mmCIF file of C-alpha atoms in Angstrom:
data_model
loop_
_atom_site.group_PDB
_atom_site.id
_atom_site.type_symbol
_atom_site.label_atom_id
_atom_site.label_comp_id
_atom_site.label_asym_id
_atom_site.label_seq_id
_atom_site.Cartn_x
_atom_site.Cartn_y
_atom_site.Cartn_z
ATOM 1 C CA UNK M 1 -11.788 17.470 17.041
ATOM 2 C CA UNK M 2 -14.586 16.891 19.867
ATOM 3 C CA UNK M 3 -13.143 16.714 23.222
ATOM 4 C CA UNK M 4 -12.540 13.006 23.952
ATOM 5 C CA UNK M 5 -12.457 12.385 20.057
ATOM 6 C CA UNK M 6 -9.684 9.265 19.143
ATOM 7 C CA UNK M 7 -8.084 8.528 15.344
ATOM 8 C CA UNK M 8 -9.055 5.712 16.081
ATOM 9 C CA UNK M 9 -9.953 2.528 17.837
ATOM 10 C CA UNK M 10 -9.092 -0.965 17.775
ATOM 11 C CA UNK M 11 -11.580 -3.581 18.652
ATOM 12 C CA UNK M 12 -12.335 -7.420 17.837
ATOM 13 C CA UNK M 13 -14.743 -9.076 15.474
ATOM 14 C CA UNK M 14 -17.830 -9.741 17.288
ATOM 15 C CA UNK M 15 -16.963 -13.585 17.465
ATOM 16 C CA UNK M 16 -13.760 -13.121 19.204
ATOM 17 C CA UNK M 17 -11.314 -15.954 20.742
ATOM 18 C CA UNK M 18 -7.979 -15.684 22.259
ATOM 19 C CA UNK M 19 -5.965 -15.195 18.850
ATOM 20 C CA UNK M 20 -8.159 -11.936 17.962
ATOM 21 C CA UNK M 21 -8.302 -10.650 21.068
ATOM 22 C CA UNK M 22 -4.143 -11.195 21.015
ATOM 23 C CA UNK M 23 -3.872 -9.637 17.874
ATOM 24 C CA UNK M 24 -5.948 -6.646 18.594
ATOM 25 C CA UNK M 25 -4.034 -5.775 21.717
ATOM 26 C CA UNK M 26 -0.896 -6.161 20.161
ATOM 27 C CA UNK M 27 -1.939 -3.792 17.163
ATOM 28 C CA UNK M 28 -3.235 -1.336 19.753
ATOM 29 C CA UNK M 29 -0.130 -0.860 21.297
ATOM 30 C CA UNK M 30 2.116 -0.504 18.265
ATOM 31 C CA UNK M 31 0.038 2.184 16.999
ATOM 32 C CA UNK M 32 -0.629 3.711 19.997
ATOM 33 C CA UNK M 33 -4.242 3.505 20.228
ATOM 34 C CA UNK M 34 -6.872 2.134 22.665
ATOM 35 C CA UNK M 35 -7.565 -1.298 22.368
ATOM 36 C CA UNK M 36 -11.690 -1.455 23.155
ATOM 37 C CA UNK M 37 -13.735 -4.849 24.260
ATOM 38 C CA UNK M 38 -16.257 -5.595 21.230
ATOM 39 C CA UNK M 39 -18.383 -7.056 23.823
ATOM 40 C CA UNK M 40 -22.084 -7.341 21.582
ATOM 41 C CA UNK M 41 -21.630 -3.695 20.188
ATOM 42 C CA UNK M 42 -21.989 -2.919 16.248
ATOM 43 C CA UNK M 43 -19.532 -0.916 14.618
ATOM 44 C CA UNK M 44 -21.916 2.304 15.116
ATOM 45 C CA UNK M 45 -22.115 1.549 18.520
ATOM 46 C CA UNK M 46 -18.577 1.453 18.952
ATOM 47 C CA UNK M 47 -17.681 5.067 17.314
ATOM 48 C CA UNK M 48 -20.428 6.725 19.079
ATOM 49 C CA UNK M 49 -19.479 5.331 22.025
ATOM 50 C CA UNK M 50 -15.747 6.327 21.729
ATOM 51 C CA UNK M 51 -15.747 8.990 19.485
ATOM 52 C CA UNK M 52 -13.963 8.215 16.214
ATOM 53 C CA UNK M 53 -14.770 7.211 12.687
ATOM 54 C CA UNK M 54 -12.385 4.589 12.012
ATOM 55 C CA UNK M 55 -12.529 1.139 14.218
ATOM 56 C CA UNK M 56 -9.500 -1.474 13.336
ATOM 57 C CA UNK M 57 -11.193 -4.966 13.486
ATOM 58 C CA UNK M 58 -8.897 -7.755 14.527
ATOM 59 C CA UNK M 59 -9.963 -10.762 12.775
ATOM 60 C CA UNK M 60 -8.050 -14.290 12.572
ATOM 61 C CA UNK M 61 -4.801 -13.610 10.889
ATOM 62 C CA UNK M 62 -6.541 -10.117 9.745
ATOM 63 C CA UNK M 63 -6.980 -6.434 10.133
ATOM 64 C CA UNK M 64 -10.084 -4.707 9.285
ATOM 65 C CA UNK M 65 -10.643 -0.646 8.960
ATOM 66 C CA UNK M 66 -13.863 0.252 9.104
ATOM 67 C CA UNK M 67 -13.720 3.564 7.173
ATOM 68 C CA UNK M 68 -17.314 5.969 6.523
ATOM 69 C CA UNK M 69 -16.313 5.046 3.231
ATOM 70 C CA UNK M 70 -16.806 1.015 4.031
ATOM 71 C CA UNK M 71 -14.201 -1.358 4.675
ATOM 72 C CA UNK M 72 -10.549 -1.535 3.856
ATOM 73 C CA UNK M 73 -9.589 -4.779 4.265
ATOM 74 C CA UNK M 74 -6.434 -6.755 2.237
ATOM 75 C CA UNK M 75 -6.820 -8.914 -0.384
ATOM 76 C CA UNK M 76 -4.516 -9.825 -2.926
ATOM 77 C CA UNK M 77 -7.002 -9.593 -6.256
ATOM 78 C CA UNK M 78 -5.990 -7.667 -8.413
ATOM 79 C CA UNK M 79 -2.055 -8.454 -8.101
ATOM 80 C CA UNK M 80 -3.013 -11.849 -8.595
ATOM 81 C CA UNK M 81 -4.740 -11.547 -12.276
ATOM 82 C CA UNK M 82 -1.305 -9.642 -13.276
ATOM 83 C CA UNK M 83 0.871 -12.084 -12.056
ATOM 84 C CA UNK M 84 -1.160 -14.902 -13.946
ATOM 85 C CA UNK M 85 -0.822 -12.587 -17.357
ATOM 86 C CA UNK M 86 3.127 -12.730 -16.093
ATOM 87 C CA UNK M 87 2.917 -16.276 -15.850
ATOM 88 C CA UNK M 88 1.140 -16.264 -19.178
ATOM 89 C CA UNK M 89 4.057 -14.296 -20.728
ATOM 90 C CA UNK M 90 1.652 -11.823 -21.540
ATOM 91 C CA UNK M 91 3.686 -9.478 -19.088
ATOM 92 C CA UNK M 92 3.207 -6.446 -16.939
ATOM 93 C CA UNK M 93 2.932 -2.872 -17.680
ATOM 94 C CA UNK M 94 4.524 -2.020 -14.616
ATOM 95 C CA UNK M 95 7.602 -4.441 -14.426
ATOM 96 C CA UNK M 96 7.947 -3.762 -17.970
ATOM 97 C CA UNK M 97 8.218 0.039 -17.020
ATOM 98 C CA UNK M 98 11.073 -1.003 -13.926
ATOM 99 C CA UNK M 99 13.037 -3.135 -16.610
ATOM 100 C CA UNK M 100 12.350 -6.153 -12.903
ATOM 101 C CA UNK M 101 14.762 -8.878 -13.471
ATOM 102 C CA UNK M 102 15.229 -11.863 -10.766
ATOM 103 C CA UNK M 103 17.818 -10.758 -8.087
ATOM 104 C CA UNK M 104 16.775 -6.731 -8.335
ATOM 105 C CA UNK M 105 15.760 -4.942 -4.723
ATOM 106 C CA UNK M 106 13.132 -2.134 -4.746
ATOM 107 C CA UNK M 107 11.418 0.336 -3.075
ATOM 108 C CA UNK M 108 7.930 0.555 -3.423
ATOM 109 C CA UNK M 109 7.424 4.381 -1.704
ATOM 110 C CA UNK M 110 3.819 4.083 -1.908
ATOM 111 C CA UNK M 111 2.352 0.634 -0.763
ATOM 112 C CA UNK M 112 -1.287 1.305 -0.248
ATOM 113 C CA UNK M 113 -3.108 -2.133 -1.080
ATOM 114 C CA UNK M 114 0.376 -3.687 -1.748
ATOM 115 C CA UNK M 115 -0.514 -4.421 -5.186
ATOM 116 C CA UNK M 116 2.856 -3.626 -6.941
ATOM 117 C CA UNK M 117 4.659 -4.700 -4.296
ATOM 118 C CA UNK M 118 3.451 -8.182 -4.766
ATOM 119 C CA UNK M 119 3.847 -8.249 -8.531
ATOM 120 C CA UNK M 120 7.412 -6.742 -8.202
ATOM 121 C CA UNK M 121 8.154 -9.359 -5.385
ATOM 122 C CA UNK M 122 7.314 -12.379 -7.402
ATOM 123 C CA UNK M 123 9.287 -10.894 -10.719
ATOM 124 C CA UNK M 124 12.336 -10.320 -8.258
ATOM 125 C CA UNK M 125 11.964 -13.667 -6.644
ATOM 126 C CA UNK M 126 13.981 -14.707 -3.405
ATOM 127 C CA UNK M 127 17.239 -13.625 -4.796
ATOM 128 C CA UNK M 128 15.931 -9.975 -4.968
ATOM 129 C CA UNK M 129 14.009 -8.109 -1.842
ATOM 130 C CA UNK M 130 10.956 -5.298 -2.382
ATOM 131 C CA UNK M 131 10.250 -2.970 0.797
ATOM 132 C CA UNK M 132 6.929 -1.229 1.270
ATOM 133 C CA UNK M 133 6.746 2.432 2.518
ATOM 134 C CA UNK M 134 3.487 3.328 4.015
ATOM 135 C CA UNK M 135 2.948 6.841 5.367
ATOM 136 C CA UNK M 136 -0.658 5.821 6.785
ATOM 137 C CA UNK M 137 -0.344 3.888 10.154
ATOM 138 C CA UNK M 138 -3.724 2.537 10.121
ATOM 139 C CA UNK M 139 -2.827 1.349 6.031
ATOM 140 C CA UNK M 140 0.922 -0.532 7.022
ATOM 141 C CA UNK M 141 -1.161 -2.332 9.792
ATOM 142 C CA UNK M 142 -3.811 -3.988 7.746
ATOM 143 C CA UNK M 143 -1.410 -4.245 4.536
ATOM 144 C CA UNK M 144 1.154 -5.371 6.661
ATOM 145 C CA UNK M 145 -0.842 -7.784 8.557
ATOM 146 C CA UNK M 146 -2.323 -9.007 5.445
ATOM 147 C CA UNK M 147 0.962 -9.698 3.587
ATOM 148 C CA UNK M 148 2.339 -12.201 6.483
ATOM 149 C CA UNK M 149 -1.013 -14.289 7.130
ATOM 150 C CA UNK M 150 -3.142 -14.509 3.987
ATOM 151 C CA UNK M 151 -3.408 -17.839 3.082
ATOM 152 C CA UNK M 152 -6.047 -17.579 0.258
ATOM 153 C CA UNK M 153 -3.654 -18.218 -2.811
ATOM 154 C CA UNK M 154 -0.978 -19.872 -4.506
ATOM 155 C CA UNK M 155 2.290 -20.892 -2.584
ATOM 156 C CA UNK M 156 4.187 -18.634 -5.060
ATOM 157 C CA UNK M 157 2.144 -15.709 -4.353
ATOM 158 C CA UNK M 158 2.291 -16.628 -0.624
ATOM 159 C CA UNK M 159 6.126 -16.632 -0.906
ATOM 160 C CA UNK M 160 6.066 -13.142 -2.650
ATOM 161 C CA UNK M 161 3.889 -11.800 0.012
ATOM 162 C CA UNK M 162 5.765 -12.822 2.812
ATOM 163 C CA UNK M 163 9.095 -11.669 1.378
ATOM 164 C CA UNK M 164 8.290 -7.800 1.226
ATOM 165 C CA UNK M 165 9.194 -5.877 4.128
ATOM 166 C CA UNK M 166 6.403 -3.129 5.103
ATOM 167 C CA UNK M 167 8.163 0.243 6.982
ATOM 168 C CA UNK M 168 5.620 2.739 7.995
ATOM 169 C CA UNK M 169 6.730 6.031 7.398
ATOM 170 C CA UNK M 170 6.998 9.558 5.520
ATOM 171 C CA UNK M 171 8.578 8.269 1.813
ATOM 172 C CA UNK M 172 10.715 11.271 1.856
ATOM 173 C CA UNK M 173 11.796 11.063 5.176
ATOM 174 C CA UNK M 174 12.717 7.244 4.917
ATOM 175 C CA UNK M 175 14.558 8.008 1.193
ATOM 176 C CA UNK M 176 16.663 11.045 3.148
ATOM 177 C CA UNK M 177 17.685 8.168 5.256
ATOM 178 C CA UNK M 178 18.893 5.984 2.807
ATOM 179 C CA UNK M 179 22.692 5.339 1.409
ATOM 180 C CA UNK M 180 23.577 6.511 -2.467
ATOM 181 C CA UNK M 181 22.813 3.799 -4.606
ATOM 182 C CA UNK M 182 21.145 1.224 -2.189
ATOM 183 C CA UNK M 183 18.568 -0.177 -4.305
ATOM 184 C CA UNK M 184 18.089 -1.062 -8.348
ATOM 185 C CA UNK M 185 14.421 0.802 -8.328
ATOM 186 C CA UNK M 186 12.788 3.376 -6.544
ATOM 187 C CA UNK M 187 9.076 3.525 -7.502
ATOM 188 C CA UNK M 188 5.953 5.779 -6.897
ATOM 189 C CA UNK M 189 2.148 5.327 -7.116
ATOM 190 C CA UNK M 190 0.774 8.225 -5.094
ATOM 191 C CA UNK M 191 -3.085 9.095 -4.889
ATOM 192 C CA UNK M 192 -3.508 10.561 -8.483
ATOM 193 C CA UNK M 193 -4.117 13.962 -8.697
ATOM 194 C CA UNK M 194 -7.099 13.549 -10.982
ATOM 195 C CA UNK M 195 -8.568 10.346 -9.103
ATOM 196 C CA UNK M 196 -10.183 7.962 -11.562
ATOM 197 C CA UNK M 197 -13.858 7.836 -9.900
ATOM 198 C CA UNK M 198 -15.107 4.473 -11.305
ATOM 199 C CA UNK M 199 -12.074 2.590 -9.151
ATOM 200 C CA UNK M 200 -15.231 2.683 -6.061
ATOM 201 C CA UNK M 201 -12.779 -0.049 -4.708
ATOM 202 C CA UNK M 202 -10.467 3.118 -3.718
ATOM 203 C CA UNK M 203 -12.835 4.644 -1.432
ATOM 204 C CA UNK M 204 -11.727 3.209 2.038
ATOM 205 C CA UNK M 205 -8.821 3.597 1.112
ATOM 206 C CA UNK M 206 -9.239 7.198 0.088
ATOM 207 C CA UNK M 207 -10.585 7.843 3.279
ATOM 208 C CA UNK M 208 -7.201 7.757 5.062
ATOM 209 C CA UNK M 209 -4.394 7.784 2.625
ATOM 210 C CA UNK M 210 -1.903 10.560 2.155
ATOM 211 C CA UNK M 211 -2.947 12.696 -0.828
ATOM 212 C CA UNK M 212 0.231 15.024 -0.834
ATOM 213 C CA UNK M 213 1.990 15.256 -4.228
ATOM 214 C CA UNK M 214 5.540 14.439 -4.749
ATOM 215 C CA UNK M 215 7.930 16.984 -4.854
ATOM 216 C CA UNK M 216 10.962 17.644 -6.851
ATOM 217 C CA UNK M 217 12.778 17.039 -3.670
ATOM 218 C CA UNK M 218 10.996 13.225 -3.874
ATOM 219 C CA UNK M 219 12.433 12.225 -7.042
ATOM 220 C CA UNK M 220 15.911 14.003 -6.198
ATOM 221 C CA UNK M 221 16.011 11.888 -3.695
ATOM 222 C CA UNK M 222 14.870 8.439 -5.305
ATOM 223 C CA UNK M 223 17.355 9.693 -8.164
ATOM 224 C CA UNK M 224 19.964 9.204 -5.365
ATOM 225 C CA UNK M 225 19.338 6.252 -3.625
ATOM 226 C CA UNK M 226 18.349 4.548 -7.200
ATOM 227 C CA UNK M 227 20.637 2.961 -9.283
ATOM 228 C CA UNK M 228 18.568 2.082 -12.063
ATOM 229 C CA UNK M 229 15.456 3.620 -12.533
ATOM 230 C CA UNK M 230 12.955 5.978 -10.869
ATOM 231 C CA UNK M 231 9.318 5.167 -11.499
ATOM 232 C CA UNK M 232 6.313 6.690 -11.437
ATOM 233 C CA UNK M 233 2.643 6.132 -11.934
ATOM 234 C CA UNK M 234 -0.155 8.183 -12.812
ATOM 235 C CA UNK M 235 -2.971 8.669 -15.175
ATOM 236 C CA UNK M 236 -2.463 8.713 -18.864
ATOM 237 C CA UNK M 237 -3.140 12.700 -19.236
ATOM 238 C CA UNK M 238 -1.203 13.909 -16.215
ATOM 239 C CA UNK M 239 0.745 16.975 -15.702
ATOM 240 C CA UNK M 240 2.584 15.171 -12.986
ATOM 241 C CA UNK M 241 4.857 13.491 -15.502
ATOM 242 C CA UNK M 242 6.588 16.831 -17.204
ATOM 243 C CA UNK M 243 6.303 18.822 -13.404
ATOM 244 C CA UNK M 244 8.623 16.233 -12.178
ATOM 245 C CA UNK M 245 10.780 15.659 -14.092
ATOM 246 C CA UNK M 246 10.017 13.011 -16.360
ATOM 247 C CA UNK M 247 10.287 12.716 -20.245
ATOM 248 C CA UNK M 248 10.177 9.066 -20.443
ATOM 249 C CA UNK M 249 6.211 7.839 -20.148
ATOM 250 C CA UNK M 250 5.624 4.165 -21.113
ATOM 251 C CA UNK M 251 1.883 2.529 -21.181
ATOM 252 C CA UNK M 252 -0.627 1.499 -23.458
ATOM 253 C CA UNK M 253 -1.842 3.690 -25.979
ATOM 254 C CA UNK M 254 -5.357 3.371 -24.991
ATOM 255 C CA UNK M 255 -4.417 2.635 -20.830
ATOM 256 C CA UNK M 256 -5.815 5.243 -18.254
ATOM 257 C CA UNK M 257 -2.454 5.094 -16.451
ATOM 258 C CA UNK M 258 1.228 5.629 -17.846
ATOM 259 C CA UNK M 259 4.563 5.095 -15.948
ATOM 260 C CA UNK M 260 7.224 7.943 -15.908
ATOM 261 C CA UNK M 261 10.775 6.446 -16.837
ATOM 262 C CA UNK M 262 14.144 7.734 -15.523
ATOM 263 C CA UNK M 263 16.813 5.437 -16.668
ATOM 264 C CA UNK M 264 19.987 6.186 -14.078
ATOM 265 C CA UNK M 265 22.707 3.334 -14.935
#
């Protein structure tokens, strides 16, 4: 690292107002990082000029990475096509794969985007409860941020965004930390070990996100703090699956991804 070289920044849009300004200072000091006056700079300007690659851009009601890779930014897209096959009754691979009933809690150890959290929020409903582990800081903040003020949907998927609780930190660390049998599901959707290339929409995010494997001592763990199921995601052809653990794959016979089963109750 160059001497004076940050993680990372976090700055304003170049339109700012009170709100923005507010919400960049605030997500500067949670994180620990140096909040930076836009002031008529671009982007480029504003890593040359302090050294980093990534620049958080406070928005209204938003978060904004700038990664080399492009933006990572929230949106709720593609959870919102699966929950209108849900609503359909056309279903969900993964929900399907957690057995989600109304009134079930689980923990999402891998929230990236926030995706399956959101689908597995609106199948649990408001009798149930999903919490989000993020490992990334820079991820939880815009995920986090963009789960409790995006406003660009449905009220039902508004409901099951604001209902899941982000945490950021280390999966295993948080799971070590939790009580024997806390929660119906424990579920995983790391950065596949064999990335699928065309998914260009994964290349912020690639940027920053943890790509360690799981470990036995992962699913030992979820295995203890589940009492239902343990779930995990990964491409169709994976090795993962049988290194883990898991002998139980569900997923469409022609799907890229499959989900690892273990049934605990």
């Amino acid at each position: 690292m160059r001497e004076n070289e940050r993680s990372a920044v976090v700055t304003t849009a170049r339109k700012w107002n009170d709100q923005t300004i507010a919400l960049a200072r605030g997500t500067a000091a949670k994180l620990g990082l140096a909040y930076v006056p836009r002031q008529r700079l671009s982007i480029e300007e504003v890593r040359e000029r302090w050294h980093t690659d990534m620049v958080l851009v406070a928005k209204r009601d938003m978060l904004v990475l700038e990664t080399p890779a492009g933006e990572l930014f929230f949106h709720p897209n593609m959870a919102h096509l699966r929950l209108k096959n849900i609503r359909k009754g056309d279903g969900d691979r993964m929900a399907e794969a957690m057995d989600l009933r109304p009134g079930m809690s689980v923990l999402d150890c891998t929230l990236g985007f926030g995706a399956d959290s959101i689908v597995a929020s609106f199948v649990v409903g408001p009798e149930g409860c999903v919490t989000g582990i993020e490992s990334q800081p820079l991820v939880e903040a815009v995920v986090s941020c963009g789960l409790h003020h995006f406003s660009g949907d449905t009220v039902c998927i508004r409901e099951a965004m604001r209902r899941i609780r982000t945490v950021c930190d280390d999966s295993l660390h948080y799971l070590k930390n939790q009580p024997d049998r806390s929660v119906d599901i424990v579920y995983f959707d790391p950065m596949f070990r064999h990335p699928l290339m065309d998914s260009t929409s994964l290349d912020p995010l690639r940027t920053v996100a943890n790509h360690h494997a799981l470990t036995p001592e992962h699913i030992a763990e979820a295995r203890r703090v589940a009492r239902r199921r343990v779930v995990f995601k990964e491409t169709s052809r994976s090795m993962e699956f049988s290194r883990l653990g898991f002998t139980k794959i569900e997923g469409g016979r022609y799907s890229k991804v499959h989900y690892g089963v273990m049934i605990l109750d």
